[in-house]
Amino acid sequence: LEVGATRVRAGFENALRTAVQTGRLRPQTRLPSTRALAVDLGIARNTVAEAYAQLVAEGWLTARTGSGTWVSDRVPGARPARRAGPTGPPRLRYDLTPGTPDISSFPRTVWAAAARRALAHAPSEAFGYGDERGGSTLRQELASYLARARGVRADPVNIVICAGFIEGLGIITRALKNRGATVVTIEEAGHRLHRDVIADAGMRIRTTPVDADGAHVDRLGDSGAVVLTPAHQFPYGVPLAPERRRAVVRWAAEQAAVVVEDDYDGEFRYDRQAIGALQTLGPDHVIYAGTVSKTLAPGVRLGWLVVPPRLVADVLAAKRVCGGPHGAIDQLTLAELIRSGAYDRHIRQRRLVYRRRREHLATSLRRRAPAVRISGMAAGLHAVLTLPAHLTEQAVVVKAATAGVAIAALGDHHHGRRRPGPAGVVVSYATPPDHDYSRAIARLCAALADLGC
Ligand SMILES: Cc1ncc(COP(=O)(O)O)c(C=O)c1O
């Protein structure tokens, strides 16, 4: 539901009424509790309760004592919910595939307040084409944020703002190609789109194996770059071992190559072992990349590269032909969010929520599907479930889908032709919103238990 910043009560009530009238919320749909929805939408609980009461009075909703609020059975013009029949495709109600945080937790009110303050104080020059690296206010805030939160050695002049890691990777690949590189090595398991971006730039791709110590870095040879997820390998979830961190930086220095550090979820670490950025070991050989896609929401499309000084001009040349600087207003808003401390507070709050969710997932699996082994959960927003020998990844993905839950096969995140190790699936514990989370996990566990896990 879209709720405006002003006249919240009327806006929320109208949006809810429209959703019921148009059939987007179907008859017999159970609405979230007033508390859960208020938290999800960032509005007062009373506002939700009053709107529910009004729509009950109008007949659009029904309140059943003890079992919550529902969309009424006989809403004029609305079609009843279609149940998935045995031949129809299952309705995927819960998306537990990795990649997205709980987007319902996006801090709308705090973001809007930061945008207002930022706009009120920004000089007119902030709205010109501006510095190709991105706004100086954001680059300054990021330099100190990254030093304190991730141990990154960043000077604002070496920071380049981009539209998330995907765009950043495209820019880096283009820049390296222009400098004469022809080969990029990636981890054998990873994000498909990353491989596609590199291949699309006309680079040859090599893969390097991943084990319990992270990616192998002993045979990188003449690659112009290696792309790694050192804090939390995607998707296996292991950190890159200390000796491999040192070795890969040594390799880059000796070969005049580059390590691209994809620190996509480095802010979310739950055990005591702090894993700082690899970049700190070799700021002249590592391009550090961060993003708000996990801390805030992927729709914001903001990320940053901390680039060794010798590569900045090439990276900017590549960025110039990829669309130039990022939107000034979002940059100013993020800078204000960091300056005011609200960004850190939001991350701290999300870390608590995700920690609780991860414990809930682990406990539920131990209880309901003890044959499944869970790993990769010391950090990030997803876990790897290793399956017992009698099950294939596909069988589990299909069974979960039948129960309305989308999860990913480990094989889907594999670049190599042959995948080593036992079958597994990747499960996000960041989605769906709070009010639906335990139901989603209960369904997943029931599906696994049905399969003899
Ligand atoms: C391994 C990995 N890196 C980076 C990202 C973030 O990409 P972006 O910043 O373009 O949203 C993701 C998002 O799912 C990811 O899984």
Coordinates of N, CA and C and ligand atoms in Angstrom, one line a residue, residues 98-100 163-168 190-191 194 229 232 234 262-265 290-294 298 301-303, ligand 1:
P98 N 17.4 -15.7 -2.2 CA 18.3 -14.7 -1.7 C 18.4 -13.4 -2.6
G99 N 18.9 -12.3 -2.0 CA 19.2 -11.2 -2.8 C 18.5 -9.9 -2.3
T100 N 17.4 -10.0 -1.6 CA 16.6 -8.8 -1.2 C 16.5 -8.8 0.3
A163 N 25.2 3.2 -9.4 CA 23.9 2.7 -9.1 C 24.0 1.3 -8.6
G164 N 24.6 1.0 -7.5 CA 24.7 -0.3 -6.9 C 25.8 -1.1 -7.5
F165 N 26.1 -2.3 -7.0 CA 27.2 -3.0 -7.4 C 27.2 -3.4 -8.9
I166 N 26.0 -3.7 -9.4 CA 25.9 -4.2 -10.8 C 26.5 -3.2 -11.7
E167 N 26.0 -1.9 -11.5 CA 26.6 -0.9 -12.4 C 28.1 -0.7 -12.2
G168 N 28.4 -0.7 -10.9 CA 29.9 -0.6 -10.5 C 30.7 -1.6 -11.2
G190 N 28.4 -17.9 -7.5 CA 28.1 -16.5 -7.3 C 26.9 -16.0 -8.0
H191 N 26.8 -14.7 -8.2 CA 25.6 -14.1 -8.7 C 25.7 -14.2 -10.2
H194 N 26.5 -11.1 -12.4 CA 27.8 -10.6 -12.3 C 28.6 -11.2 -13.5
T229 N 33.9 -12.2 -2.9 CA 33.0 -11.7 -1.8 C 33.7 -12.2 -0.5
H232 N 31.7 -12.6 3.1 CA 30.6 -13.6 3.2 C 30.4 -14.1 1.8
F234 N 29.3 -15.4 -1.5 CA 27.9 -15.7 -2.0 C 27.9 -16.8 -3.0
D262 N 33.6 -7.3 -3.5 CA 32.1 -7.1 -3.4 C 31.6 -7.3 -2.0
D263 N 31.5 -6.2 -1.3 CA 31.1 -6.2 0.2 C 29.6 -6.0 0.3
Y264 N 28.8 -6.9 -0.3 CA 27.4 -6.7 -0.5 C 26.6 -6.7 0.8
D265 N 27.0 -7.5 1.8 CA 26.2 -7.6 3.0 C 27.1 -7.5 4.3
G290 N 30.6 -1.2 -2.2 CA 29.6 -1.3 -1.3 C 28.3 -0.9 -1.9
T291 N 27.2 -1.1 -1.2 CA 25.8 -0.9 -1.8 C 24.8 -0.7 -0.6
V292 N 23.7 0.0 -0.9 CA 22.7 0.1 0.1 C 21.6 -0.9 -0.2
S293 N 21.8 -1.8 -1.1 CA 20.8 -2.8 -1.5 C 20.4 -3.7 -0.4
K294 N 21.3 -4.0 0.5 CA 20.9 -4.8 1.7 C 20.6 -4.0 2.9
P298 N 17.1 -2.4 -2.4 CA 17.7 -2.4 -3.7 C 17.2 -1.4 -4.7
R301 N 19.0 2.0 -5.6 CA 20.1 2.0 -6.6 C 21.2 2.9 -6.3
L302 N 21.8 2.7 -5.1 CA 23.0 3.5 -4.8 C 24.1 2.6 -4.3
G303 N 25.3 2.8 -4.8 CA 26.4 2.0 -4.3 C 27.7 2.9 -4.4
Ligands
LIG1 C1 26.7 -11.2 -4.4 C2 26.0 -9.9 -4.5 N1 26.7 -8.8 -4.8 C3 26.1 -7.6 -4.9 C4 24.7 -7.5 -4.8 C5 24.1 -6.1 -4.8 O1 23.9 -5.7 -6.1 P1 23.3 -4.2 -6.3 O2 24.1 -3.3 -5.4 O3 23.6 -3.9 -7.7 O4 21.9 -4.2 -5.9 C6 24.0 -8.6 -4.6 C7 22.5 -8.5 -4.5 O5 21.8 -9.4 -4.5 C8 24.6 -9.9 -4.4 O6 23.9 -11.0 -4.2

